[in-house]
Short mmCIF file of C-alpha atoms in Angstrom, two decimals:
data_model
loop_
_atom_site.label_atom_id
_atom_site.label_comp_id
_atom_site.label_asym_id
_atom_site.label_seq_id
_atom_site.Cartn_x
_atom_site.Cartn_y
_atom_site.Cartn_z
CA MET P 1 -90.83 116.50 -61.54
CA LYS P 2 -87.74 118.36 -62.72
CA ARG P 3 -84.66 116.03 -63.14
CA PHE P 4 -81.56 116.50 -61.52
CA GLY P 5 -79.75 117.91 -64.46
CA GLU P 6 -82.47 120.48 -65.30
CA ARG P 7 -82.64 122.31 -61.68
CA ASN P 8 -80.68 125.38 -60.54
CA LEU P 9 -77.12 124.09 -59.62
CA VAL P 10 -76.43 127.45 -57.70
CA VAL P 11 -79.51 126.67 -55.32
CA VAL P 12 -78.23 122.95 -55.39
CA SER P 13 -74.74 123.95 -54.41
CA ILE P 14 -76.05 126.30 -51.66
CA VAL P 15 -78.31 123.82 -50.03
CA THR P 16 -75.53 121.11 -50.37
CA SER P 17 -73.12 123.29 -48.79
CA ILE P 18 -75.68 124.00 -45.80
CA VAL P 19 -76.50 120.31 -45.38
CA LEU P 20 -72.76 119.71 -45.17
CA ILE P 21 -71.97 122.25 -42.47
CA ALA P 22 -74.80 121.16 -40.36
CA LEU P 23 -73.73 117.84 -40.33
CA THR P 24 -70.23 118.77 -39.45
CA LEU P 25 -71.22 120.93 -36.64
CA GLY P 26 -73.75 118.06 -35.23
CA ALA P 27 -71.07 115.98 -35.24
CA VAL P 28 -68.74 118.10 -33.42
CA ASN P 29 -70.84 118.86 -31.20
CA LEU P 30 -73.00 116.01 -31.01
CA SER P 31 -72.39 115.31 -27.37
CA ARG P 32 -73.80 118.80 -26.29
CA LEU P 33 -77.02 117.91 -27.84
CA PRO P 34 -79.71 117.74 -25.66
CA PHE P 35 -81.22 115.16 -27.07
CA ILE P 36 -78.19 113.31 -27.54
CA SER P 37 -75.98 113.88 -24.50
CA ASN P 38 -74.82 111.14 -22.07
CA GLN P 39 -73.87 113.65 -20.11
CA SER P 40 -74.87 115.29 -16.59
CA SER P 41 -74.33 118.89 -16.01
CA TYR P 42 -73.12 120.03 -12.37
CA ARG P 43 -71.49 123.53 -10.70
CA ALA P 44 -69.13 123.92 -8.22
CA ALA P 45 -68.30 126.90 -6.05
CA PHE P 46 -64.58 127.94 -5.64
CA ALA P 47 -62.98 130.57 -4.21
CA ASP P 48 -60.27 130.80 -6.67
CA ALA P 49 -60.43 129.32 -9.99
CA ALA P 50 -58.05 131.08 -11.71
CA GLY P 51 -56.20 128.08 -13.30
CA LEU P 52 -59.39 126.67 -14.79
CA THR P 53 -60.38 126.92 -18.36
CA PRO P 54 -63.55 125.79 -20.39
CA GLY P 55 -62.36 122.30 -21.70
CA ASP P 56 -60.56 120.89 -18.75
CA ILE P 57 -60.75 117.34 -17.73
CA VAL P 58 -62.84 116.01 -14.98
CA SER P 59 -61.62 112.74 -13.71
CA VAL P 60 -63.10 110.33 -10.83
CA ALA P 61 -60.29 108.15 -9.29
CA GLY P 62 -58.08 109.48 -12.14
CA VAL P 63 -60.71 108.12 -14.76
CA ARG P 64 -61.88 110.69 -16.97
CA VAL P 65 -65.52 111.15 -17.27
CA GLY P 66 -66.15 114.77 -18.32
CA THR P 67 -64.98 118.30 -18.91
CA VAL P 68 -65.16 121.62 -17.68
CA THR P 69 -67.96 123.76 -19.70
CA ASN P 70 -67.87 127.07 -18.39
CA LEU P 71 -66.70 129.35 -15.47
CA SER P 72 -68.88 132.79 -14.28
CA LEU P 73 -68.58 134.97 -11.21
CA ALA P 74 -71.16 134.45 -8.69
CA GLY P 75 -70.88 137.42 -5.77
CA SER P 76 -67.62 136.45 -3.71
CA HIS P 77 -66.84 133.16 -5.82
CA VAL P 78 -66.72 131.64 -9.25
CA LEU P 79 -68.76 128.79 -10.30
CA VAL P 80 -67.36 126.13 -12.46
CA SER P 81 -69.52 124.76 -14.61
CA PHE P 82 -68.91 120.87 -15.84
CA GLY P 83 -70.13 117.76 -17.40
CA VAL P 84 -70.28 114.24 -15.91
CA GLN P 85 -71.27 111.08 -17.52
CA SER P 86 -74.40 109.92 -16.89
CA GLY P 87 -73.15 106.38 -15.74
CA VAL P 88 -71.13 107.81 -12.62
CA ARG P 89 -73.02 107.94 -9.16
CA LEU P 90 -72.02 111.38 -7.50
CA GLY P 91 -73.39 111.08 -3.67
CA THR P 92 -75.17 113.77 -2.12
CA LYS P 93 -71.98 114.43 -0.11
CA THR P 94 -69.58 114.58 -3.28
CA SER P 95 -66.76 116.92 -3.50
CA VAL P 96 -64.74 118.73 -5.94
CA ALA P 97 -60.84 119.84 -5.78
CA SER P 98 -58.91 121.43 -8.61
CA LYS P 99 -55.49 120.03 -9.44
CA VAL P 100 -52.53 120.53 -11.27
CA LEU P 101 -52.07 118.02 -14.25
CA THR P 102 -48.72 119.39 -16.06
CA PRO P 103 -45.65 121.03 -14.87
CA LEU P 104 -46.65 123.87 -16.88
CA GLY P 105 -49.67 124.54 -14.67
CA GLN P 106 -52.46 123.03 -16.62
CA GLU P 107 -55.28 121.89 -13.98
CA TYR P 108 -58.06 119.57 -13.68
CA LEU P 109 -61.22 119.01 -11.66
CA ALA P 110 -60.80 115.78 -9.25
CA VAL P 111 -64.34 114.64 -8.45
CA GLU P 112 -64.27 112.62 -5.44
CA PRO P 113 -68.06 110.92 -4.81
CA ALA P 114 -69.26 110.61 -1.27
CA GLY P 115 -72.69 110.21 0.39
CA PRO P 116 -75.80 108.62 -0.12
CA GLY P 117 -78.24 109.08 -2.82
CA GLN P 118 -77.52 110.72 -6.66
CA LEU P 119 -76.38 114.31 -7.17
CA ALA P 120 -78.96 116.28 -8.97
CA ALA P 121 -78.42 116.99 -12.27
CA GLY P 122 -77.56 121.22 -12.28
CA ALA P 123 -77.10 120.84 -8.58
CA VAL P 124 -74.42 123.53 -7.04
CA ILE P 125 -71.65 121.87 -4.85
CA PRO P 126 -70.98 124.28 -1.69
CA GLN P 127 -68.01 126.03 -1.28
CA SER P 128 -67.26 124.15 1.66
CA ARG P 129 -66.83 120.77 -0.23
CA THR P 130 -64.39 122.41 -2.74
CA SER P 131 -60.68 123.21 -2.92
CA GLU P 132 -57.47 124.42 -4.75
CA THR P 133 -54.57 123.36 -5.33
CA SER P 134 -51.46 125.59 -4.45
CA THR P 135 -49.31 126.42 -7.52
CA VAL P 136 -46.77 128.93 -8.30
CA VAL P 137 -48.86 131.15 -9.90
CA SER P 138 -51.23 131.44 -6.65
CA THR P 139 -48.50 131.24 -4.41
CA VAL P 140 -46.79 134.34 -5.90
CA ASP P 141 -50.28 136.13 -6.14
CA ALA P 142 -51.07 135.04 -2.12
CA ALA P 143 -47.73 136.47 -1.56
CA GLY P 144 -48.24 139.80 -3.79
CA HIS P 145 -51.49 139.92 -1.54
CA GLN P 146 -49.43 139.71 1.44
CA ILE P 147 -46.51 142.08 0.88
CA GLN P 148 -49.29 144.90 -0.79
CA SER P 149 -50.83 144.70 3.32
CA ILE P 150 -47.30 145.55 4.43
CA ASP P 151 -46.87 148.97 5.62
CA VAL P 152 -43.76 150.00 4.01
CA ASN P 153 -43.34 152.74 6.36
CA GLN P 154 -43.65 150.70 9.67
CA ALA P 155 -41.46 147.82 8.25
CA ALA P 156 -38.75 150.69 7.70
CA GLN P 157 -39.16 152.53 11.11
CA ALA P 158 -39.40 148.63 12.62
CA LEU P 159 -35.78 148.23 10.79
CA ALA P 160 -34.23 151.47 11.72
CA VAL P 161 -35.08 150.65 15.49
CA THR P 162 -33.59 147.20 15.21
CA SER P 163 -30.81 148.83 13.96
CA GLN P 164 -29.94 151.22 16.56
CA ALA P 165 -30.70 148.33 19.28
CA PHE P 166 -27.60 146.61 17.58
CA GLU P 167 -25.49 149.57 17.31
CA ALA P 168 -26.23 150.14 20.93
CA VAL P 169 -25.01 146.85 22.07
CA PRO P 170 -21.07 146.05 22.03
CA PRO P 171 -19.88 143.38 19.80
CA SER P 172 -18.82 141.45 22.23
CA GLN P 173 -22.54 140.99 23.79
CA THR P 174 -23.72 140.73 20.50
CA SER P 175 -20.91 137.82 19.63
CA ALA P 176 -21.82 136.31 22.99
CA LEU P 177 -25.49 136.50 22.56
CA LEU P 178 -24.95 134.46 19.02
CA SER P 179 -23.01 132.19 20.58
CA GLY P 180 -25.61 131.47 23.26
CA LEU P 181 -28.19 130.87 20.27
CA ALA P 182 -25.48 128.37 18.80
CA GLN P 183 -25.34 126.42 21.53
CA LEU P 184 -28.72 126.55 22.37
CA SER P 185 -29.35 124.74 19.00
CA GLN P 186 -26.63 122.46 19.38
CA VAL P 187 -28.54 121.57 22.46
CA ILE P 188 -31.47 121.14 20.75
CA SER P 189 -30.36 119.46 18.14
CA SER P 190 -28.34 116.47 20.30
CA ARG P 191 -31.79 116.34 22.40
CA LYS P 192 -33.95 115.91 19.55
CA ASP P 193 -34.75 112.14 20.35
CA GLU P 194 -35.54 113.16 23.76
CA LEU P 195 -37.80 116.07 22.43
CA ALA P 196 -39.56 113.76 20.27
CA ALA P 197 -39.88 111.34 23.32
CA LEU P 198 -41.15 113.82 25.29
CA LEU P 199 -43.68 114.97 22.95
CA THR P 200 -44.93 111.78 22.49
CA ASP P 201 -45.30 111.35 26.40
CA VAL P 202 -47.34 114.66 26.04
CA GLN P 203 -49.30 112.97 23.25
CA THR P 204 -50.21 110.08 25.50
CA VAL P 205 -50.75 112.10 28.44
CA SER P 206 -53.40 114.19 26.74
CA GLY P 207 -54.93 111.19 25.26
CA THR P 208 -55.08 109.70 28.65
CA LEU P 209 -57.07 112.82 29.82
CA SER P 210 -59.18 113.08 27.20
CA HIS P 211 -59.99 109.36 27.50
CA GLN P 212 -60.66 109.86 31.06
CA SER P 213 -62.21 113.22 30.92
CA GLY P 214 -65.96 111.85 32.20
CA GLN P 215 -63.96 110.27 35.38
CA LEU P 216 -62.18 113.76 35.73
CA VAL P 217 -65.06 115.75 35.80
CA ASN P 218 -66.88 113.36 38.41
CA LEU P 219 -63.96 113.50 40.63
CA LEU P 220 -64.30 117.08 40.18
CA GLY P 221 -67.78 117.16 41.16
CA GLN P 222 -67.00 114.95 44.18
CA GLY P 223 -64.52 117.12 45.10
CA ASP P 224 -66.61 119.84 45.16
CA LEU P 225 -69.02 117.81 47.39
CA VAL P 226 -66.30 117.10 49.87
CA LEU P 227 -65.48 120.74 50.03
CA GLN P 228 -69.50 121.90 50.73
CA VAL P 229 -69.09 119.08 53.64
CA LEU P 230 -65.74 120.56 54.45
CA ASP P 231 -67.55 124.23 54.54
CA GLN P 232 -70.15 122.91 56.74
CA ARG P 233 -68.02 121.33 59.37
CA HIS P 234 -66.09 124.51 59.25
CA GLN P 235 -69.40 126.43 60.32
CA SER P 236 -69.85 124.19 62.67
CA ILE P 237 -66.51 124.14 64.53
CA SER P 238 -66.62 128.01 64.39
CA GLN P 239 -70.27 128.22 66.04
CA LEU P 240 -68.65 125.34 68.69
CA LEU P 241 -65.70 127.47 69.25
CA THR P 242 -67.97 130.52 69.38
CA SER P 243 -70.04 129.18 72.16
CA SER P 244 -67.06 127.81 73.84
CA ALA P 245 -65.44 131.49 74.08
CA SER P 246 -69.01 132.59 75.32
CA LEU P 247 -69.13 129.89 77.97
CA THR P 248 -65.60 130.34 79.01
CA GLN P 249 -67.09 134.30 79.58
CA GLN P 250 -69.90 133.48 81.30
CA LEU P 251 -67.88 131.29 84.09
CA GLU P 252 -65.04 133.83 84.71
CA ALA P 253 -68.23 135.85 85.34
CA LEU P 254 -69.59 133.32 87.82
CA LEU P 255 -66.44 132.70 89.72
CA SER P 256 -65.71 136.50 89.73
CA SER P 257 -69.41 137.26 91.20
CA HIS P 258 -69.23 134.30 93.59
CA GLN P 259 -65.44 134.08 94.89
CA SER P 260 -65.78 134.60 98.48
CA GLN P 261 -68.06 131.16 98.42
CA ILE P 262 -66.08 129.35 96.47
CA ALA P 263 -62.70 129.63 98.07
CA PRO P 264 -63.81 128.15 101.55
CA LEU P 265 -65.81 125.01 99.66
CA LEU P 266 -62.26 124.64 97.95
CA SER P 267 -60.62 124.58 101.13
CA ASP P 268 -63.28 122.11 102.57
CA LEU P 269 -62.68 119.89 99.49
CA GLN P 270 -59.15 119.70 99.85
CA THR P 271 -59.50 118.96 103.70
CA ILE P 272 -62.09 115.77 102.64
CA SER P 273 -59.65 115.08 99.93
CA SER P 274 -56.62 114.75 102.58
CA VAL P 275 -58.61 112.83 105.04
CA LEU P 276 -59.87 110.35 102.47
CA ALA P 277 -56.25 110.15 101.17
CA LYS P 278 -54.98 109.36 104.91
CA ASP P 279 -57.74 106.64 105.36
CA GLY P 280 -57.26 105.04 101.91
CA GLY P 281 -53.55 103.75 103.48
CA ASP P 282 -55.47 101.94 106.71
CA LEU P 283 -58.40 100.69 104.17
CA ALA P 284 -55.37 99.45 102.02
CA THR P 285 -53.75 97.63 105.18
CA ALA P 286 -57.50 96.23 106.37
CA ILE P 287 -58.45 94.68 103.49
CA PRO P 288 -55.89 91.94 102.98
CA LEU P 289 -56.56 91.05 107.02
CA LEU P 290 -60.46 90.66 106.31
CA THR P 291 -59.92 88.67 103.31
CA ALA P 292 -58.03 86.16 105.34
CA ALA P 293 -60.52 86.41 108.32
CA ASN P 294 -63.29 86.13 105.77
CA ARG P 295 -61.73 82.88 104.31
CA TYR P 296 -61.22 81.24 107.73
CA LEU P 297 -65.05 81.79 108.80
CA ALA P 298 -66.24 80.30 105.21
CA ASN P 299 -63.76 77.05 106.28
CA ALA P 300 -65.24 77.12 109.47
CA THR P 301 -68.99 77.38 108.43
CA GLY P 302 -69.07 75.78 105.06
CA SER P 303 -69.56 71.70 106.34
CA GLY P 304 -73.27 72.65 107.36
CA ALA P 305 -75.22 74.41 109.77
CA PHE P 306 -72.80 74.44 112.71
CA ALA P 307 -69.41 75.87 112.54
CA ASP P 308 -65.77 73.85 112.94
CA PHE P 309 -63.45 75.10 115.28
CA VAL P 310 -60.54 73.35 117.36
CA LEU P 311 -60.10 73.54 121.11
CA PRO P 312 -57.32 71.44 123.40
CA THR P 313 -59.42 68.15 124.44
CA ALA P 314 -58.52 69.14 128.14
CA LEU P 315 -61.03 71.86 127.99
CA ILE P 316 -64.34 69.39 126.31
CA PRO P 317 -65.81 66.48 128.68
CA ASP P 318 -65.05 63.00 127.88
CA ASN P 319 -68.50 61.78 127.95
CA ILE P 320 -68.75 64.12 124.80
CA ILE P 321 -65.56 62.84 123.56
CA ALA P 322 -66.67 59.31 123.69
CA GLN P 323 -69.93 60.05 122.37
CA CYS P 324 -68.82 61.99 119.23
CA SER P 325 -66.15 58.93 118.60
CA LYS P 326 -68.69 56.50 118.16
CA PRO P 327 -69.14 54.93 114.38
CA GLY P 328 -71.64 57.08 112.85
CA ALA P 329 -72.36 60.21 115.62
CA ILE P 330 -71.22 62.75 113.48
CA ASN P 331 -74.39 63.97 110.81
CA PRO P 332 -72.97 65.60 108.13
CA VAL P 333 -76.04 67.88 108.35
CA THR P 334 -76.24 68.84 112.19
CA GLY P 335 -72.84 67.62 113.27
CA CYS P 336 -72.26 65.38 116.27
CA ASN P 337 -75.57 65.89 119.23
CA PRO P 338 -74.35 64.20 122.04
#
């Protein structure tokens, strides 16, 4: 074995440099080595991720837990790859949002864990659970798209028509219109409390209607049942009216065909009614007299099987009077038997 001083110094220098470079690169990218890394990789689908760049911060509840590693275009959306420390639990309903970190527009990923279980490493968070924060750049970009979609010719034509319409209106009417708008604005401003109360009441009514929706549906169902019953009654009444009209027509035909017989019958009935009316007065006079006679007859025969009557003593023989005057001669049942 050769001594160190006997070795080729050029070869030793080259090998030493290679080893130092490898150690330096390993130290810098230590966290990215598959057998040493303590991070789990995930991906999120964004509709727009123009403000994100590799190396941006990934945070959970404001604590930095990883970095953005890559951005790639996948059809109509952007896939943002990021790493999260292995000790952080991300549920199956985890959502991700890109937010502004500094006033200069630097962004970061805010991860919000949610849902049961553990999100599998390498899983893609769908676009429905991702959101982007509006920045000045994104707002200007969206405004640019909106402005590009405006038809300049139609806009110019609309402005020209508006200008002509205003020119056709007298200045006095325009002034009155603006004055009316100002007054309307003042009225709305002065009634803002009432409008707020009205909106609150409307919201309360809406909530009450929503809370009582089941009962309202039941009431509507019962109302439909009532309408069905009323319709049935209407049909019955219509049939009854039809039958009554038919009966009236039949009676009219009967009276018309038997007019010669009905007229004498009605005349006889009128005569009988007159006789009965005349005899009714006589009966009314006789009834009180019969009542009194009946009462006297009842009093005379109410003592037994004989009738009591009063006669002058000159018409009764003296022996009968003497016989009936004896004590015990009058039997309560048979009376006096001389």
